[in-house]
Amino acid sequence: MRIVIAGGHGQIALRLERLLAARGDEAVGIIRNPQQSQDLTDAGAEPAVLDLESATVEQAAEVLRGADAAVFAAGAGPNSGTARKDTVDRDAAVLFADAAEAAGVRRFLVVSAMGADPDHAGDEVFDVYLRAKGAADAAVRARTALDWTILRPGMLTNDAGTGQVLLAASTGRGPIPRDDVAATLVELLDTPATAGLTLEAISGGKPITVAVKDIAGN
């Protein structure tokens, strides 16, 4: 498969790229900073330099053409202000979905956030972030031209992955290693029957392959 990943230099994205490359898939990571290209190449991915905050739908669609799936894993980052929560976490996600439609790429995964809600109250930066992610999720879910799956992981850690998760429409709060989020994304890409689902994921006692199969069967 050829998979295009927005936010290609992010911590989850780099892990995902390594997993995809290791099994022979073609991973393309969209990055804003060309100086990050070598990191993607080292991970086995093809870097594509494009700033999704200023790109047009057509420019993003050009990168997506010929892909089997798209993954939105971009984020403004914890040190960004409120404005970039809207321009990256919300607007770039919507633009990427528009571009996937324009390029005819149906399979579309979103790395969202637990608690994302377009109506979330509050004025702190994290409140704005949850509203932005919620608005992006709502915009993706409204599309019939995309076979979308939204993954909302719990508190992200850099602990070594266990390969076991709890995956459900609602899991409750809990941590999850970024390794396991990336591995879950691979399984979701391989499981088209998860299209149309918004899922939460935390560490748990079920192997990722089994957890994804079970949720697809529901």
Tab-separated table of C-alpha atoms in Angstrom, residues 151-159 164-166 174-181 184 201-204 208:
chain	number	residue	atom	x	y	z
A	151	LEU	CA	-8.667	7.124	16.670
A	152	ARG	CA	-8.609	8.966	19.987
A	153	PRO	CA	-5.721	7.707	22.116
A	154	GLY	CA	-5.411	8.341	25.828
A	155	MET	CA	-2.431	9.976	27.508
A	156	LEU	CA	0.540	9.389	25.211
A	157	THR	CA	3.767	8.009	26.658
A	158	ASN	CA	7.157	7.056	25.280
A	159	ASP	CA	7.161	3.751	27.129
A	164	GLN	CA	-1.968	-4.846	23.900
A	165	VAL	CA	-4.734	-2.261	24.086
A	166	LEU	CA	-8.268	-1.539	25.106
A	174	GLY	CA	-5.671	5.944	30.688
A	175	PRO	CA	-2.188	6.015	29.175
A	176	ILE	CA	-0.987	4.385	25.975
A	177	PRO	CA	2.525	4.207	24.493
A	178	ARG	CA	2.979	5.925	21.162
A	179	ASP	CA	4.377	2.593	19.883
A	180	ASP	CA	0.972	1.009	20.441
A	181	VAL	CA	-0.899	3.896	18.822
A	184	THR	CA	-3.069	0.241	16.090
A	201	ALA	CA	-7.565	3.525	22.775
A	202	ILE	CA	-5.625	3.015	25.991
A	203	SER	CA	-3.320	0.297	27.217
A	204	GLY	CA	-5.185	-2.912	27.899
A	208	ILE	CA	-3.904	-5.118	18.963
